[in-house]
Amino acid sequence: MSTTTHTPVAGLDTYRGSSLELRDLTMAYGDIEVLRNVSMTIAPGTTTCIIGPSGSGKSTLLRGINRLHEPKSGDVLLAGESALGIKPDILRRRIGMVFQHFNLFPDHTALDNVALSLRKVKGLSKAEATARARARLAEVGLAERSDHRPRDLSGGQQQRVAIARALAMEPEVMLFDEATSALDPELVKGVLNLMAGLAARGMTMVVVTHEMGFARRVADQVVFMDEGEVVEAGKPDQLFDHPQSDRLRRFLSEVL
Amino acid sequence: MDWLNTITRTFFDFKAMADVFPQLIGTGLLNTLIISISATVIGLVLGMVVAVMGISPSRWLRIPARIYTDLFRGLPAILTILLIGQGFAKLSQSIFGPSPYPLGIIALSLIASSYIGEIFRAGIMGVDRGQLEACRALGMSYAKAMALVVVPQGIRRVLPALVNQFIAIVKDSSLVYFLGLLVGERELFRVGQDAAVLSGNLSPLVMAGIFYLAITVPLTHLVNYFDNRFRTGRRRPSAPTSGLNEVNELNAATPLTPGSNT
């Protein structure tokens, strides 16, 4: 697992990820500001890894991008267009999200988990939704498991279904909220490789992660956050090998 | 053995029991089931409305739902039945005719819906918040997310409580007799009571009681059975498999990975 090039892999679909820009994004729960004036630019088809200690506002940042939690001030630009001016339901069709705890629908099979939003949000016919869902499941290596319910799948398989479910909506950006934190250790690599594959195929990704190896290997940009602010951002080598701030140095010494 | 004789004559006069049996089946049981099942069906529909209002983000829906629930749960059933059954008798007469039967069903439905609403609400609120988030993240509206994913999961987990509620409704259906039912409309209790007056002992009421038990006891056990099944899950036990198998499978199958991942 040495090189990760950002050239498309032969024989597979490529994605057309959109650009994303955060401008002075501030988010609050009640009166408490958990994110203050966060700005970053994410080029199309690149991967940005967000690292930082718990309580640094990483997950809140992702929820601000797709407006699962409404920003207090600032702006999010998706492909140059203000996300705050787009209806949330429309915006979220363009931004896929993968959660730490998968959040699969427990009473649906893997196939139906993927097909549900294709039918009910995209309005595809049952046959077409099923066909697309099958293709997506095959992509994440779960063609054989399409009739299983989530509880009959391992954590790694569930997370791959969740990724297929998000990809099926053909998003321009994918958000990953600690997607491997709840997995058994031997299953982490499979999911990370899958994510690296998406990055290589041109998806724009924002990845909140504690997997420093992944961040170093796959990210085009790493952002270190603490206490709701961006402390340091830059190329992975720069951040991991030459951390500038004390806080990042301390954080790295604790996690590496 | 005088006392034994007395007990037998009072409670287990088999002749009186046998006499009332056909009426209990043909009239009593039939009406009890009609009243209970209609009240349950209407109560389920109203209860779902109350529950969805009760968890709504809007207080203009939440507060009326709260008041409705507090009102009908807080009053004795007999009081509600009498107030509605007699209070709306005129109105009912113009719609349903002279029988108090429909009003009795409506009163029971209102009572049931307040309990069922709380059951649904608890069930829906017990569904992991991540489910709603996942739906919203996929672009579903709040209404679609609730209708397609959250509410069905909520209902499934409260099925046992709903069966318990049905049992309570079956028992409460006896209260409708207070409204004065026509002969053909009498439910189990009323049929038993009328027969008890004729036989001069309580045996017909005992017989009616046996009918109630025949409905409620099996349902109680059915609930327990389902409750256990839901708690333990339907998962068939399978031999332990190593997580490494999955790694092998993934290495063999993943077409997405660029470069070598061996």
PDB file of N, CA and C in Angstrom, chain B residues 15-105:
ATOM      1  N   LYS B  15     -76.459 -25.795  34.942  1.00  0.00           N
ATOM      2  CA  LYS B  15     -77.662 -25.627  34.117  1.00  0.00           C
ATOM      3  C   LYS B  15     -77.749 -24.182  33.636  1.00  0.00           C
ATOM      4  N   ALA B  16     -77.600 -23.248  34.596  1.00  0.00           N
ATOM      5  CA  ALA B  16     -77.679 -21.834  34.240  1.00  0.00           C
ATOM      6  C   ALA B  16     -76.559 -21.463  33.272  1.00  0.00           C
ATOM      7  N   MET B  17     -75.400 -22.043  33.508  1.00  0.00           N
ATOM      8  CA  MET B  17     -74.268 -21.751  32.624  1.00  0.00           C
ATOM      9  C   MET B  17     -74.536 -22.250  31.221  1.00  0.00           C
ATOM     10  N   ALA B  18     -75.054 -23.449  31.137  1.00  0.00           N
ATOM     11  CA  ALA B  18     -75.335 -24.022  29.822  1.00  0.00           C
ATOM     12  C   ALA B  18     -76.414 -23.214  29.114  1.00  0.00           C
ATOM     13  N   ASP B  19     -77.397 -22.734  29.896  1.00  0.00           N
ATOM     14  CA  ASP B  19     -78.483 -21.961  29.291  1.00  0.00           C
ATOM     15  C   ASP B  19     -77.976 -20.670  28.652  1.00  0.00           C
ATOM     16  N   VAL B  20     -77.031 -20.035  29.327  1.00  0.00           N
ATOM     17  CA  VAL B  20     -76.587 -18.731  28.855  1.00  0.00           C
ATOM     18  C   VAL B  20     -75.526 -18.846  27.760  1.00  0.00           C
ATOM     19  N   PHE B  21     -74.937 -20.036  27.650  1.00  0.00           N
ATOM     20  CA  PHE B  21     -73.808 -20.219  26.743  1.00  0.00           C
ATOM     21  C   PHE B  21     -74.075 -19.770  25.298  1.00  0.00           C
ATOM     22  N   PRO B  22     -75.192 -20.215  24.708  1.00  0.00           N
ATOM     23  CA  PRO B  22     -75.426 -19.805  23.307  1.00  0.00           C
ATOM     24  C   PRO B  22     -75.528 -18.292  23.149  1.00  0.00           C
ATOM     25  N   GLN B  23     -76.182 -17.649  24.128  1.00  0.00           N
ATOM     26  CA  GLN B  23     -76.318 -16.195  24.067  1.00  0.00           C
ATOM     27  C   GLN B  23     -74.970 -15.516  24.209  1.00  0.00           C
ATOM     28  N   LEU B  24     -74.142 -16.084  25.085  1.00  0.00           N
ATOM     29  CA  LEU B  24     -72.821 -15.485  25.289  1.00  0.00           C
ATOM     30  C   LEU B  24     -72.003 -15.522  24.003  1.00  0.00           C
ATOM     31  N   ILE B  25     -72.124 -16.646  23.290  1.00  0.00           N
ATOM     32  CA  ILE B  25     -71.372 -16.741  22.038  1.00  0.00           C
ATOM     33  C   ILE B  25     -72.009 -15.877  20.959  1.00  0.00           C
ATOM     34  N   GLY B  26     -73.296 -16.061  20.743  1.00  0.00           N
ATOM     35  CA  GLY B  26     -73.971 -15.424  19.607  1.00  0.00           C
ATOM     36  C   GLY B  26     -74.094 -13.928  19.756  1.00  0.00           C
ATOM     37  N   THR B  27     -74.377 -13.458  20.951  1.00  0.00           N
ATOM     38  CA  THR B  27     -74.567 -12.028  21.157  1.00  0.00           C
ATOM     39  C   THR B  27     -73.392 -11.410  21.899  1.00  0.00           C
ATOM     40  N   GLY B  28     -73.092 -11.948  23.066  1.00  0.00           N
ATOM     41  CA  GLY B  28     -72.104 -11.331  23.958  1.00  0.00           C
ATOM     42  C   GLY B  28     -70.718 -11.266  23.354  1.00  0.00           C
ATOM     43  N   LEU B  29     -70.197 -12.433  22.983  1.00  0.00           N
ATOM     44  CA  LEU B  29     -68.833 -12.470  22.462  1.00  0.00           C
ATOM     45  C   LEU B  29     -68.736 -11.639  21.195  1.00  0.00           C
ATOM     46  N   LEU B  30     -69.737 -11.799  20.342  1.00  0.00           N
ATOM     47  CA  LEU B  30     -69.737 -11.069  19.074  1.00  0.00           C
ATOM     48  C   LEU B  30     -69.642  -9.569  19.316  1.00  0.00           C
ATOM     49  N   ASN B  31     -70.507  -9.068  20.219  1.00  0.00           N
ATOM     50  CA  ASN B  31     -70.517  -7.629  20.461  1.00  0.00           C
ATOM     51  C   ASN B  31     -69.267  -7.151  21.180  1.00  0.00           C
ATOM     52  N   THR B  32     -68.799  -7.954  22.128  1.00  0.00           N
ATOM     53  CA  THR B  32     -67.553  -7.578  22.808  1.00  0.00           C
ATOM     54  C   THR B  32     -66.428  -7.424  21.797  1.00  0.00           C
ATOM     55  N   LEU B  33     -66.369  -8.386  20.859  1.00  0.00           N
ATOM     56  CA  LEU B  33     -65.289  -8.312  19.868  1.00  0.00           C
ATOM     57  C   LEU B  33     -65.485  -7.129  18.920  1.00  0.00           C
ATOM     58  N   ILE B  34     -66.756  -6.899  18.507  1.00  0.00           N
ATOM     59  CA  ILE B  34     -66.998  -5.762  17.611  1.00  0.00           C
ATOM     60  C   ILE B  34     -66.597  -4.455  18.288  1.00  0.00           C
ATOM     61  N   ILE B  35     -67.055  -4.299  19.536  1.00  0.00           N
ATOM     62  CA  ILE B  35     -66.745  -3.049  20.256  1.00  0.00           C
ATOM     63  C   ILE B  35     -65.239  -2.912  20.460  1.00  0.00           C
ATOM     64  N   SER B  36     -64.606  -3.985  20.941  1.00  0.00           N
ATOM     65  CA  SER B  36     -63.168  -3.895  21.265  1.00  0.00           C
ATOM     66  C   SER B  36     -62.334  -3.661  20.018  1.00  0.00           C
ATOM     67  N   ILE B  37     -62.635  -4.423  18.969  1.00  0.00           N
ATOM     68  CA  ILE B  37     -61.800  -4.315  17.773  1.00  0.00           C
ATOM     69  C   ILE B  37     -62.009  -2.949  17.103  1.00  0.00           C
ATOM     70  N   SER B  38     -63.264  -2.483  17.023  1.00  0.00           N
ATOM     71  CA  SER B  38     -63.455  -1.157  16.416  1.00  0.00           C
ATOM     72  C   SER B  38     -62.764  -0.086  17.245  1.00  0.00           C
ATOM     73  N   ALA B  39     -62.921  -0.167  18.571  1.00  0.00           N
ATOM     74  CA  ALA B  39     -62.284   0.848  19.416  1.00  0.00           C
ATOM     75  C   ALA B  39     -60.767   0.803  19.261  1.00  0.00           C
ATOM     76  N   THR B  40     -60.224  -0.408  19.106  1.00  0.00           N
ATOM     77  CA  THR B  40     -58.772  -0.523  18.949  1.00  0.00           C
ATOM     78  C   THR B  40     -58.317   0.063  17.620  1.00  0.00           C
ATOM     79  N   VAL B  41     -59.066  -0.271  16.549  1.00  0.00           N
ATOM     80  CA  VAL B  41     -58.668   0.233  15.225  1.00  0.00           C
ATOM     81  C   VAL B  41     -58.726   1.761  15.195  1.00  0.00           C
ATOM     82  N   ILE B  42     -59.859   2.317  15.674  1.00  0.00           N
ATOM     83  CA  ILE B  42     -59.964   3.786  15.703  1.00  0.00           C
ATOM     84  C   ILE B  42     -58.905   4.356  16.641  1.00  0.00           C
ATOM     85  N   GLY B  43     -58.700   3.677  17.778  1.00  0.00           N
ATOM     86  CA  GLY B  43     -57.705   4.142  18.751  1.00  0.00           C
ATOM     87  C   GLY B  43     -56.298   4.131  18.178  1.00  0.00           C
ATOM     88  N   LEU B  44     -55.998   3.130  17.331  1.00  0.00           N
ATOM     89  CA  LEU B  44     -54.667   3.077  16.714  1.00  0.00           C
ATOM     90  C   LEU B  44     -54.464   4.264  15.780  1.00  0.00           C
ATOM     91  N   VAL B  45     -55.495   4.542  14.973  1.00  0.00           N
ATOM     92  CA  VAL B  45     -55.368   5.650  14.019  1.00  0.00           C
ATOM     93  C   VAL B  45     -55.224   6.976  14.769  1.00  0.00           C
ATOM     94  N   LEU B  46     -56.151   7.222  15.698  1.00  0.00           N
ATOM     95  CA  LEU B  46     -56.083   8.472  16.468  1.00  0.00           C
ATOM     96  C   LEU B  46     -54.788   8.529  17.284  1.00  0.00           C
ATOM     97  N   GLY B  47     -54.414   7.384  17.848  1.00  0.00           N
ATOM     98  CA  GLY B  47     -53.210   7.330  18.681  1.00  0.00           C
ATOM     99  C   GLY B  47     -51.969   7.696  17.876  1.00  0.00           C
ATOM    100  N   MET B  48     -51.920   7.227  16.624  1.00  0.00           N
ATOM    101  CA  MET B  48     -50.761   7.567  15.787  1.00  0.00           C
ATOM    102  C   MET B  48     -50.729   9.070  15.518  1.00  0.00           C
ATOM    103  N   VAL B  49     -51.908   9.634  15.259  1.00  0.00           N
ATOM    104  CA  VAL B  49     -51.967  11.084  15.034  1.00  0.00           C
ATOM    105  C   VAL B  49     -51.469  11.817  16.284  1.00  0.00           C
ATOM    106  N   VAL B  50     -51.975  11.408  17.440  1.00  0.00           N
ATOM    107  CA  VAL B  50     -51.577  12.066  18.692  1.00  0.00           C
ATOM    108  C   VAL B  50     -50.072  11.901  18.941  1.00  0.00           C
ATOM    109  N   ALA B  51     -49.556  10.705  18.642  1.00  0.00           N
ATOM    110  CA  ALA B  51     -48.129  10.454  18.879  1.00  0.00           C
ATOM    111  C   ALA B  51     -47.267  11.328  17.977  1.00  0.00           C
ATOM    112  N   VAL B  52     -47.622  11.390  16.685  1.00  0.00           N
ATOM    113  CA  VAL B  52     -46.818  12.182  15.754  1.00  0.00           C
ATOM    114  C   VAL B  52     -46.906  13.666  16.112  1.00  0.00           C
ATOM    115  N   MET B  53     -48.105  14.090  16.542  1.00  0.00           N
ATOM    116  CA  MET B  53     -48.218  15.469  17.020  1.00  0.00           C
ATOM    117  C   MET B  53     -47.351  15.681  18.259  1.00  0.00           C
ATOM    118  N   GLY B  54     -47.349  14.684  19.125  1.00  0.00           N
ATOM    119  CA  GLY B  54     -46.639  14.809  20.395  1.00  0.00           C
ATOM    120  C   GLY B  54     -45.130  14.905  20.260  1.00  0.00           C
ATOM    121  N   ILE B  55     -44.566  14.387  19.148  1.00  0.00           N
ATOM    122  CA  ILE B  55     -43.117  14.490  18.969  1.00  0.00           C
ATOM    123  C   ILE B  55     -42.772  15.547  17.934  1.00  0.00           C
ATOM    124  N   SER B  56     -43.770  16.277  17.482  1.00  0.00           N
ATOM    125  CA  SER B  56     -43.526  17.286  16.453  1.00  0.00           C
ATOM    126  C   SER B  56     -42.620  18.392  16.986  1.00  0.00           C
ATOM    127  N   PRO B  57     -41.823  18.978  16.115  1.00  0.00           N
ATOM    128  CA  PRO B  57     -41.004  20.124  16.533  1.00  0.00           C
ATOM    129  C   PRO B  57     -41.879  21.342  16.864  1.00  0.00           C
ATOM    130  N   SER B  58     -43.111  21.366  16.366  1.00  0.00           N
ATOM    131  CA  SER B  58     -43.964  22.533  16.581  1.00  0.00           C
ATOM    132  C   SER B  58     -44.775  22.410  17.868  1.00  0.00           C
ATOM    133  N   ARG B  59     -44.716  23.441  18.701  1.00  0.00           N
ATOM    134  CA  ARG B  59     -45.464  23.367  19.954  1.00  0.00           C
ATOM    135  C   ARG B  59     -46.960  23.458  19.720  1.00  0.00           C
ATOM    136  N   TRP B  60     -47.376  24.016  18.583  1.00  0.00           N
ATOM    137  CA  TRP B  60     -48.809  24.124  18.286  1.00  0.00           C
ATOM    138  C   TRP B  60     -49.417  22.765  18.007  1.00  0.00           C
ATOM    139  N   LEU B  61     -48.594  21.799  17.731  1.00  0.00           N
ATOM    140  CA  LEU B  61     -49.091  20.428  17.607  1.00  0.00           C
ATOM    141  C   LEU B  61     -48.861  19.673  18.918  1.00  0.00           C
ATOM    142  N   ARG B  62     -47.726  19.959  19.550  1.00  0.00           N
ATOM    143  CA  ARG B  62     -47.372  19.223  20.768  1.00  0.00           C
ATOM    144  C   ARG B  62     -48.345  19.481  21.906  1.00  0.00           C
ATOM    145  N   ILE B  63     -48.673  20.753  22.133  1.00  0.00           N
ATOM    146  CA  ILE B  63     -49.474  21.094  23.306  1.00  0.00           C
ATOM    147  C   ILE B  63     -50.893  20.509  23.227  1.00  0.00           C
ATOM    148  N   PRO B  64     -51.596  20.655  22.095  1.00  0.00           N
ATOM    149  CA  PRO B  64     -52.913  20.004  22.028  1.00  0.00           C
ATOM    150  C   PRO B  64     -52.829  18.495  22.253  1.00  0.00           C
ATOM    151  N   ALA B  65     -51.795  17.864  21.713  1.00  0.00           N
ATOM    152  CA  ALA B  65     -51.649  16.418  21.894  1.00  0.00           C
ATOM    153  C   ALA B  65     -51.478  16.082  23.374  1.00  0.00           C
ATOM    154  N   ARG B  66     -50.712  16.915  24.051  1.00  0.00           N
ATOM    155  CA  ARG B  66     -50.463  16.701  25.474  1.00  0.00           C
ATOM    156  C   ARG B  66     -51.770  16.799  26.274  1.00  0.00           C
ATOM    157  N   ILE B  67     -52.540  17.872  25.981  1.00  0.00           N
ATOM    158  CA  ILE B  67     -53.791  18.096  26.718  1.00  0.00           C
ATOM    159  C   ILE B  67     -54.763  16.933  26.477  1.00  0.00           C
ATOM    160  N   TYR B  68     -54.873  16.546  25.214  1.00  0.00           N
ATOM    161  CA  TYR B  68     -55.752  15.438  24.842  1.00  0.00           C
ATOM    162  C   TYR B  68     -55.387  14.183  25.635  1.00  0.00           C
ATOM    163  N   THR B  69     -54.083  13.889  25.644  1.00  0.00           N
ATOM    164  CA  THR B  69     -53.619  12.680  26.333  1.00  0.00           C
ATOM    165  C   THR B  69     -53.888  12.758  27.832  1.00  0.00           C
ATOM    166  N   ASP B  70     -53.544  13.890  28.415  1.00  0.00           N
ATOM    167  CA  ASP B  70     -53.750  14.036  29.861  1.00  0.00           C
ATOM    168  C   ASP B  70     -55.218  13.887  30.220  1.00  0.00           C
ATOM    169  N   LEU B  71     -56.077  14.463  29.388  1.00  0.00           N
ATOM    170  CA  LEU B  71     -57.518  14.453  29.654  1.00  0.00           C
ATOM    171  C   LEU B  71     -58.047  13.013  29.674  1.00  0.00           C
ATOM    172  N   PHE B  72     -57.854  12.303  28.575  1.00  0.00           N
ATOM    173  CA  PHE B  72     -58.501  11.000  28.462  1.00  0.00           C
ATOM    174  C   PHE B  72     -57.793   9.904  29.247  1.00  0.00           C
ATOM    175  N   ARG B  73     -56.518  10.127  29.553  1.00  0.00           N
ATOM    176  CA  ARG B  73     -55.844   9.153  30.405  1.00  0.00           C
ATOM    177  C   ARG B  73     -56.132   9.414  31.870  1.00  0.00           C
ATOM    178  N   GLY B  74     -56.433  10.679  32.171  1.00  0.00           N
ATOM    179  CA  GLY B  74     -56.587  11.062  33.567  1.00  0.00           C
ATOM    180  C   GLY B  74     -57.973  10.818  34.123  1.00  0.00           C
ATOM    181  N   LEU B  75     -58.968  10.670  33.245  1.00  0.00           N
ATOM    182  CA  LEU B  75     -60.341  10.471  33.723  1.00  0.00           C
ATOM    183  C   LEU B  75     -60.655   8.988  33.842  1.00  0.00           C
ATOM    184  N   PRO B  76     -61.501   8.609  34.805  1.00  0.00           N
ATOM    185  CA  PRO B  76     -61.956   7.216  34.866  1.00  0.00           C
ATOM    186  C   PRO B  76     -62.728   6.889  33.586  1.00  0.00           C
ATOM    187  N   ALA B  77     -62.531   5.692  33.070  1.00  0.00           N
ATOM    188  CA  ALA B  77     -63.172   5.302  31.819  1.00  0.00           C
ATOM    189  C   ALA B  77     -64.686   5.452  31.902  1.00  0.00           C
ATOM    190  N   ILE B  78     -65.245   5.067  33.030  1.00  0.00           N
ATOM    191  CA  ILE B  78     -66.701   5.083  33.161  1.00  0.00           C
ATOM    192  C   ILE B  78     -67.241   6.506  33.038  1.00  0.00           C
ATOM    193  N   LEU B  79     -66.479   7.467  33.558  1.00  0.00           N
ATOM    194  CA  LEU B  79     -66.900   8.867  33.491  1.00  0.00           C
ATOM    195  C   LEU B  79     -66.899   9.354  32.045  1.00  0.00           C
ATOM    196  N   THR B  80     -65.824   9.058  31.343  1.00  0.00           N
ATOM    197  CA  THR B  80     -65.730   9.462  29.934  1.00  0.00           C
ATOM    198  C   THR B  80     -66.859   8.839  29.126  1.00  0.00           C
ATOM    199  N   ILE B  81     -67.096   7.547  29.372  1.00  0.00           N
ATOM    200  CA  ILE B  81     -68.128   6.851  28.601  1.00  0.00           C
ATOM    201  C   ILE B  81     -69.503   7.469  28.861  1.00  0.00           C
ATOM    202  N   LEU B  82     -69.785   7.774  30.131  1.00  0.00           N
ATOM    203  CA  LEU B  82     -71.089   8.363  30.440  1.00  0.00           C
ATOM    204  C   LEU B  82     -71.220   9.775  29.867  1.00  0.00           C
ATOM    205  N   LEU B  83     -70.156  10.569  30.016  1.00  0.00           N
ATOM    206  CA  LEU B  83     -70.213  11.943  29.513  1.00  0.00           C
ATOM    207  C   LEU B  83     -70.437  11.969  28.009  1.00  0.00           C
ATOM    208  N   ILE B  84     -69.685  11.133  27.315  1.00  0.00           N
ATOM    209  CA  ILE B  84     -69.819  11.127  25.854  1.00  0.00           C
ATOM    210  C   ILE B  84     -71.096  10.431  25.430  1.00  0.00           C
ATOM    211  N   GLY B  85     -71.378   9.295  26.049  1.00  0.00           N
ATOM    212  CA  GLY B  85     -72.543   8.493  25.675  1.00  0.00           C
ATOM    213  C   GLY B  85     -73.854   9.222  25.891  1.00  0.00           C
ATOM    214  N   GLN B  86     -73.930   9.992  26.972  1.00  0.00           N
ATOM    215  CA  GLN B  86     -75.185  10.703  27.223  1.00  0.00           C
ATOM    216  C   GLN B  86     -75.127  12.134  26.692  1.00  0.00           C
ATOM    217  N   GLY B  87     -73.941  12.727  26.803  1.00  0.00           N
ATOM    218  CA  GLY B  87     -73.800  14.115  26.374  1.00  0.00           C
ATOM    219  C   GLY B  87     -74.046  14.310  24.898  1.00  0.00           C
ATOM    220  N   PHE B  88     -73.626  13.337  24.110  1.00  0.00           N
ATOM    221  CA  PHE B  88     -73.772  13.486  22.662  1.00  0.00           C
ATOM    222  C   PHE B  88     -74.903  12.625  22.100  1.00  0.00           C
ATOM    223  N   ALA B  89     -75.792  12.183  22.985  1.00  0.00           N
ATOM    224  CA  ALA B  89     -76.849  11.267  22.557  1.00  0.00           C
ATOM    225  C   ALA B  89     -77.710  11.866  21.446  1.00  0.00           C
ATOM    226  N   LYS B  90     -78.033  13.129  21.588  1.00  0.00           N
ATOM    227  CA  LYS B  90     -78.880  13.792  20.578  1.00  0.00           C
ATOM    228  C   LYS B  90     -78.195  13.811  19.222  1.00  0.00           C
ATOM    229  N   LEU B  91     -76.947  14.272  19.261  1.00  0.00           N
ATOM    230  CA  LEU B  91     -76.175  14.358  18.019  1.00  0.00           C
ATOM    231  C   LEU B  91     -76.058  12.979  17.380  1.00  0.00           C
ATOM    232  N   SER B  92     -75.779  11.996  18.240  1.00  0.00           N
ATOM    233  CA  SER B  92     -75.602  10.632  17.757  1.00  0.00           C
ATOM    234  C   SER B  92     -76.894  10.109  17.125  1.00  0.00           C
ATOM    235  N   GLN B  93     -78.009  10.484  17.744  1.00  0.00           N
ATOM    236  CA  GLN B  93     -79.308  10.005  17.260  1.00  0.00           C
ATOM    237  C   GLN B  93     -79.542  10.441  15.811  1.00  0.00           C
ATOM    238  N   SER B  94     -79.127  11.678  15.513  1.00  0.00           N
ATOM    239  CA  SER B  94     -79.355  12.174  14.157  1.00  0.00           C
ATOM    240  C   SER B  94     -78.426  11.505  13.149  1.00  0.00           C
ATOM    241  N   ILE B  95     -77.323  10.955  13.625  1.00  0.00           N
ATOM    242  CA  ILE B  95     -76.375  10.325  12.693  1.00  0.00           C
ATOM    243  C   ILE B  95     -76.545   8.809  12.663  1.00  0.00           C
ATOM    244  N   PHE B  96     -76.510   8.197  13.867  1.00  0.00           N
ATOM    245  CA  PHE B  96     -76.493   6.734  13.935  1.00  0.00           C
ATOM    246  C   PHE B  96     -77.829   6.124  14.310  1.00  0.00           C
ATOM    247  N   GLY B  97     -78.815   6.929  14.653  1.00  0.00           N
ATOM    248  CA  GLY B  97     -80.066   6.369  15.149  1.00  0.00           C
ATOM    249  C   GLY B  97     -80.054   6.259  16.654  1.00  0.00           C
ATOM    250  N   PRO B  98     -81.060   5.606  17.231  1.00  0.00           N
ATOM    251  CA  PRO B  98     -81.263   5.647  18.673  1.00  0.00           C
ATOM    252  C   PRO B  98     -80.245   4.831  19.484  1.00  0.00           C
ATOM    253  N   SER B  99     -79.513   3.933  18.835  1.00  0.00           N
ATOM    254  CA  SER B  99     -78.636   3.069  19.618  1.00  0.00           C
ATOM    255  C   SER B  99     -77.435   3.835  20.190  1.00  0.00           C
ATOM    256  N   PRO B 100     -77.101   3.587  21.457  1.00  0.00           N
ATOM    257  CA  PRO B 100     -75.926   4.238  22.058  1.00  0.00           C
ATOM    258  C   PRO B 100     -74.624   3.511  21.698  1.00  0.00           C
ATOM    259  N   TYR B 101     -74.753   2.412  20.991  1.00  0.00           N
ATOM    260  CA  TYR B 101     -73.624   1.541  20.647  1.00  0.00           C
ATOM    261  C   TYR B 101     -72.471   2.308  19.987  1.00  0.00           C
ATOM    262  N   PRO B 102     -72.741   3.111  18.917  1.00  0.00           N
ATOM    263  CA  PRO B 102     -71.624   3.830  18.273  1.00  0.00           C
ATOM    264  C   PRO B 102     -70.941   4.803  19.221  1.00  0.00           C
ATOM    265  N   LEU B 103     -71.719   5.475  20.052  1.00  0.00           N
ATOM    266  CA  LEU B 103     -71.108   6.427  20.984  1.00  0.00           C
ATOM    267  C   LEU B 103     -70.215   5.706  21.988  1.00  0.00           C
ATOM    268  N   GLY B 104     -70.657   4.530  22.412  1.00  0.00           N
ATOM    269  CA  GLY B 104     -69.835   3.731  23.322  1.00  0.00           C
ATOM    270  C   GLY B 104     -68.500   3.410  22.682  1.00  0.00           C
ATOM    271  N   ILE B 105     -68.552   3.004  21.405  1.00  0.00           N
ATOM    272  CA  ILE B 105     -67.313   2.691  20.687  1.00  0.00           C
ATOM    273  C   ILE B 105     -66.432   3.934  20.587  1.00  0.00           C
TER     274      ILE B 105
END
